[in-house]
mmCIF file of C-alpha atoms in Angstrom:
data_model
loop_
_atom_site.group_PDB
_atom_site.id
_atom_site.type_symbol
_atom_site.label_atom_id
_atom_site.label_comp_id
_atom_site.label_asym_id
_atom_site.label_seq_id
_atom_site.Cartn_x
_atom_site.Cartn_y
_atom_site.Cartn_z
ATOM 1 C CA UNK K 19 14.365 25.417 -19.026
ATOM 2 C CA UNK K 20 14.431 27.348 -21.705
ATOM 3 C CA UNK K 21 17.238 29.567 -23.136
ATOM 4 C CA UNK K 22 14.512 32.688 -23.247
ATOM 5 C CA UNK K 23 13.209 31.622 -19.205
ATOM 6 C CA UNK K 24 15.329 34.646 -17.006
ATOM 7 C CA UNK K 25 15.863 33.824 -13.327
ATOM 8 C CA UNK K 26 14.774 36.119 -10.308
ATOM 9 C CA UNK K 27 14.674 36.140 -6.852
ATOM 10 C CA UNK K 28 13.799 33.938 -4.191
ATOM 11 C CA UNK K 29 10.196 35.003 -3.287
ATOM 12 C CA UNK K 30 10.458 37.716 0.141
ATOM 13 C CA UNK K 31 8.047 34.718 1.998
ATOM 14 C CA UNK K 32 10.416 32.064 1.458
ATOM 15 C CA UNK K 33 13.834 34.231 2.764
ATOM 16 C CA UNK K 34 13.062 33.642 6.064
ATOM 17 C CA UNK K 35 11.453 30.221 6.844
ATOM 18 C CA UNK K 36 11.217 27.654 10.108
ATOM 19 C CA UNK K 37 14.315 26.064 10.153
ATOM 20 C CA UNK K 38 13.888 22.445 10.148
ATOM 21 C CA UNK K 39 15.487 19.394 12.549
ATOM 22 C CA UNK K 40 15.788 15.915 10.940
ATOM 23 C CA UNK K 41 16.966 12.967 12.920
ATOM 24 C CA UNK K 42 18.394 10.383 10.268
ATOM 25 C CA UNK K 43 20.036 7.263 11.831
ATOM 26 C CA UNK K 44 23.509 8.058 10.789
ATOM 27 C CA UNK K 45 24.120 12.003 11.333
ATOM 28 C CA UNK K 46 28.049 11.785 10.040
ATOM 29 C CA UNK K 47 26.493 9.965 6.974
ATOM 30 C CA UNK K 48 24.351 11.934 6.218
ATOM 31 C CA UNK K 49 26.311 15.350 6.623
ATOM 32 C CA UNK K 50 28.909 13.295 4.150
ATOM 33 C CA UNK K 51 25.995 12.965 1.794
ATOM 34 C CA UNK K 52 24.332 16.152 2.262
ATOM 35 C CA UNK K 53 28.269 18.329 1.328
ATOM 36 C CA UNK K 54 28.314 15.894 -1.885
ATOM 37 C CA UNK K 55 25.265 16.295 -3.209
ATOM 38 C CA UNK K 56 23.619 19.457 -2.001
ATOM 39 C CA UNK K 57 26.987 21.529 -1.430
ATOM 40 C CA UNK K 58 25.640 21.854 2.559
ATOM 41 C CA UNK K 59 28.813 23.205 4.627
ATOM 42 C CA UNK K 60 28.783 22.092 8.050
ATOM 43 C CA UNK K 61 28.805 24.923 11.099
ATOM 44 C CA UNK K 62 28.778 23.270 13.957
ATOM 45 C CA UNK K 63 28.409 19.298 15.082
ATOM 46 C CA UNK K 64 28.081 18.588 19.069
ATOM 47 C CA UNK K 65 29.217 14.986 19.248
ATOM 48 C CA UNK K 66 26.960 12.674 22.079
ATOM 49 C CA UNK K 67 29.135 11.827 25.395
ATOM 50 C CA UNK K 68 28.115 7.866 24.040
ATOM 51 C CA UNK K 69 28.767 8.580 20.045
ATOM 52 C CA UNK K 70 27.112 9.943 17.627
ATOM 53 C CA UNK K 71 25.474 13.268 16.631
ATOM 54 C CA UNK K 72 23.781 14.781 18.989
ATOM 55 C CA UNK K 73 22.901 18.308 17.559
ATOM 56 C CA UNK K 74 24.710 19.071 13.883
ATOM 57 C CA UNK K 75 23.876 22.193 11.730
ATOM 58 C CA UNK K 76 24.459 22.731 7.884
ATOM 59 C CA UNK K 77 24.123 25.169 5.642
ATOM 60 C CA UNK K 78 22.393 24.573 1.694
ATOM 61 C CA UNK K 79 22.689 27.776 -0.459
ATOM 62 C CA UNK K 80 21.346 30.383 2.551
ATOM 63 C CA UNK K 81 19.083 27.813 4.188
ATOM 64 C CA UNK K 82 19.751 26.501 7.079
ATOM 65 C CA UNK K 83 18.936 22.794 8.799
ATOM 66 C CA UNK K 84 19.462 21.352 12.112
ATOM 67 C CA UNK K 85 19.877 17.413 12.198
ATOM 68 C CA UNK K 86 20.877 14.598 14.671
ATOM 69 C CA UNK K 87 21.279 10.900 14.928
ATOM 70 C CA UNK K 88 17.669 9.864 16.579
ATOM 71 C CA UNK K 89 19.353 6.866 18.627
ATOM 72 C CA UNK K 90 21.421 8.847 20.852
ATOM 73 C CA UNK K 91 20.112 8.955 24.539
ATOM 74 C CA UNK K 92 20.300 12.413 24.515
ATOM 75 C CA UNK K 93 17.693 13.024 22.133
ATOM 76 C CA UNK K 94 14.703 13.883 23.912
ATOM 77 C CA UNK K 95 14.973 10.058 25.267
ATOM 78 C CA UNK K 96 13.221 8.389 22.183
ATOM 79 C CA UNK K 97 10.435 11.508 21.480
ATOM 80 C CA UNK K 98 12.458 11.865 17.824
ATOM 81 C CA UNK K 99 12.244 9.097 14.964
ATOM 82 C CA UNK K 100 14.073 9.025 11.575
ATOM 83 C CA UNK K 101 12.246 8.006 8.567
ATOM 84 C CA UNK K 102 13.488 4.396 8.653
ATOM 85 C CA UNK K 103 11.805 3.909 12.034
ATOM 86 C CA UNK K 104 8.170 4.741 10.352
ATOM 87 C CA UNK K 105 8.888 1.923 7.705
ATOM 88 C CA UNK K 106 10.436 4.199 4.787
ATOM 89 C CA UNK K 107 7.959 7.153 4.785
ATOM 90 C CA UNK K 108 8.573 10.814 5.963
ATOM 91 C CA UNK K 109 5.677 13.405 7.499
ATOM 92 C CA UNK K 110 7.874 16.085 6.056
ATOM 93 C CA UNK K 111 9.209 17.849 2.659
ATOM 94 C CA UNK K 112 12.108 19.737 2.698
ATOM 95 C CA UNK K 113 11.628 22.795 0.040
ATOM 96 C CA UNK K 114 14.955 24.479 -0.719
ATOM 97 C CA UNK K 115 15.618 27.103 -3.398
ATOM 98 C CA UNK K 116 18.864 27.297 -5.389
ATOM 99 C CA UNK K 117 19.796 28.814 -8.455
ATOM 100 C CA UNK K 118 20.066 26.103 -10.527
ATOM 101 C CA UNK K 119 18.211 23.273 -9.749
ATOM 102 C CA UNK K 120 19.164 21.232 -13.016
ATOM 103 C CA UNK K 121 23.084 21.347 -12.036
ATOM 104 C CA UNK K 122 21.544 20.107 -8.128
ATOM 105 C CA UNK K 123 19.765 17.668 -9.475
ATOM 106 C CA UNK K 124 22.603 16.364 -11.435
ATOM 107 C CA UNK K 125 25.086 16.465 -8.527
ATOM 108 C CA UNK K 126 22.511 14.638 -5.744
ATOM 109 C CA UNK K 127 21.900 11.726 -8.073
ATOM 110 C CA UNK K 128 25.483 11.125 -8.536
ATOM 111 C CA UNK K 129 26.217 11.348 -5.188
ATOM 112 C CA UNK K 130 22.923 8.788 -4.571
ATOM 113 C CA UNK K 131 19.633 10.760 -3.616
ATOM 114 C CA UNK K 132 16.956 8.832 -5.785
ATOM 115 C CA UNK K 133 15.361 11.347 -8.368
ATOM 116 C CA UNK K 134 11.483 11.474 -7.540
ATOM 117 C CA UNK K 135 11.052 13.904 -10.174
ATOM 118 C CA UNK K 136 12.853 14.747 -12.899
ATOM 119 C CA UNK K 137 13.756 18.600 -13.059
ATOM 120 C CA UNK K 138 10.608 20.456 -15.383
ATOM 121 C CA UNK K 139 9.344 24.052 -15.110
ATOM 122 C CA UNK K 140 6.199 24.293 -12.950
ATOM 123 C CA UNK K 141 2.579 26.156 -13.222
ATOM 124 C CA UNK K 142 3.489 28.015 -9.842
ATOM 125 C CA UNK K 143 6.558 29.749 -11.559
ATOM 126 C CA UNK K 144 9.261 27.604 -10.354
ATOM 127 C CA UNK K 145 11.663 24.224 -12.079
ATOM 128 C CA UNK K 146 11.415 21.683 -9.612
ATOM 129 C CA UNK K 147 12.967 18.469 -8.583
ATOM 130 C CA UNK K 148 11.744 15.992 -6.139
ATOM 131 C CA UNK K 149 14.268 13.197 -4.871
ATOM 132 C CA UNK K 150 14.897 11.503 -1.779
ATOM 133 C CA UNK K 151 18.288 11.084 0.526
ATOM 134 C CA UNK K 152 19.320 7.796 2.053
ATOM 135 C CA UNK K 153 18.220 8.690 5.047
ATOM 136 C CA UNK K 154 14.768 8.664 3.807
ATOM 137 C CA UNK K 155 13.932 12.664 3.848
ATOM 138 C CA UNK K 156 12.297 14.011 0.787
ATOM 139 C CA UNK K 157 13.360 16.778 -0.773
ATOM 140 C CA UNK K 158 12.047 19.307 -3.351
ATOM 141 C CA UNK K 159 14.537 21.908 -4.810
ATOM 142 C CA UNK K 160 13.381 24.900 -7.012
ATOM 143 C CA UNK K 161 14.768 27.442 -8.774
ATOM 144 C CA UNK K 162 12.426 30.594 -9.258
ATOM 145 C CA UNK K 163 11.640 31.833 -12.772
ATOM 146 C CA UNK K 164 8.569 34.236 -12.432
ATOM 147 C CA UNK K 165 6.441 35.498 -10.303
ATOM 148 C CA UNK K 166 2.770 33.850 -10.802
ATOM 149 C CA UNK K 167 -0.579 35.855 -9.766
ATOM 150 C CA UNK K 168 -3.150 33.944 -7.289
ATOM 151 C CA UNK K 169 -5.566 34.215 -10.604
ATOM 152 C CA UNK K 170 -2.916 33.024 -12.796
ATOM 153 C CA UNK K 171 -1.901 30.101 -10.359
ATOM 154 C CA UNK K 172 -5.842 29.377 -10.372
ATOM 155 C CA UNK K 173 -6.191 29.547 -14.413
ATOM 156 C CA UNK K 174 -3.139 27.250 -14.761
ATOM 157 C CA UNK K 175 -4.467 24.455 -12.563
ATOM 158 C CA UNK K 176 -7.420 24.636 -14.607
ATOM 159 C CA UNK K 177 -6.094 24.206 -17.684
ATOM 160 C CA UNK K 178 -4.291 21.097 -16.310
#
């Protein structure tokens, strides 16, 4: 980013957003993992009757995201899976903005998320990092720097 790039905003359609539930296959773990390198806070963790996590809640930046371990009997008896289960892969992205997703980036790989994607300014107006937890969950962090018109999107991507 450059020195002359000014920050705005989050975008009013991404302030309030579905709040997604992961099921990893070690919720304490990952909690652990998420404080170091996303700066979550926890609010509240319901522990299983038989161990484990069975409902957990954190907070990254003003987003918020639900998680559990998906082997405890509680959950839905077997109707959740963690990304291990489906060999490594993941049917969802996890889009978070922050204000400054080079000092994120920085901070997850140090604390062990694998960088997909290095941190570079993108034609839809945001700097963007991909990476992925040890849990397996794939993440994409992005700091807003302008505000891009539908045409403008369109006349960027055709540029390539």
């Amino acid at each position: 980013m450059t020195e002359q790039t000014t920050r705005t905003e989050i975008p009013d359609r991404y302030r309030y957003a579905v709040i997604p539930h992961i099921m990893v296959d070690d919720a304490a773990a990952a909690i652990d993992f998420y404080e170091r390198a996303f700066g979550a806070h926890e609010d509240i963790r319901i522990d299983a009757p038989g161990g484990g996590i069975l409902h957990a809640e954190i907070t990254i930046g003003r987003s918020v995201l639900m998680l559990g371990d998906a082997s405890v009997d509680e959950a839905e008896a077997g109707s959740f899976a963690a990304p291990t289960s489906l060999g490594g892969g993941t049917t969802v992205t996890l889009h978070v903005y922050v204000p400054d997703v080079d000092s994120l980036a920085a901070q997850a790989e140090a604390a062990g998320a694998e960088i997909l994607q290095r941190p570079k300014d993108m034609f839809h107006g945001d700097r963007t990092v991909i990476l992925k937890d040890p849990a397996g969950h794939i993440w994409v962090f992005l700091t807003h720097l302008e505000d891009v018109s539908e045409e403008e999107l369109h006349r960027r991507l055709s540029r390539g």
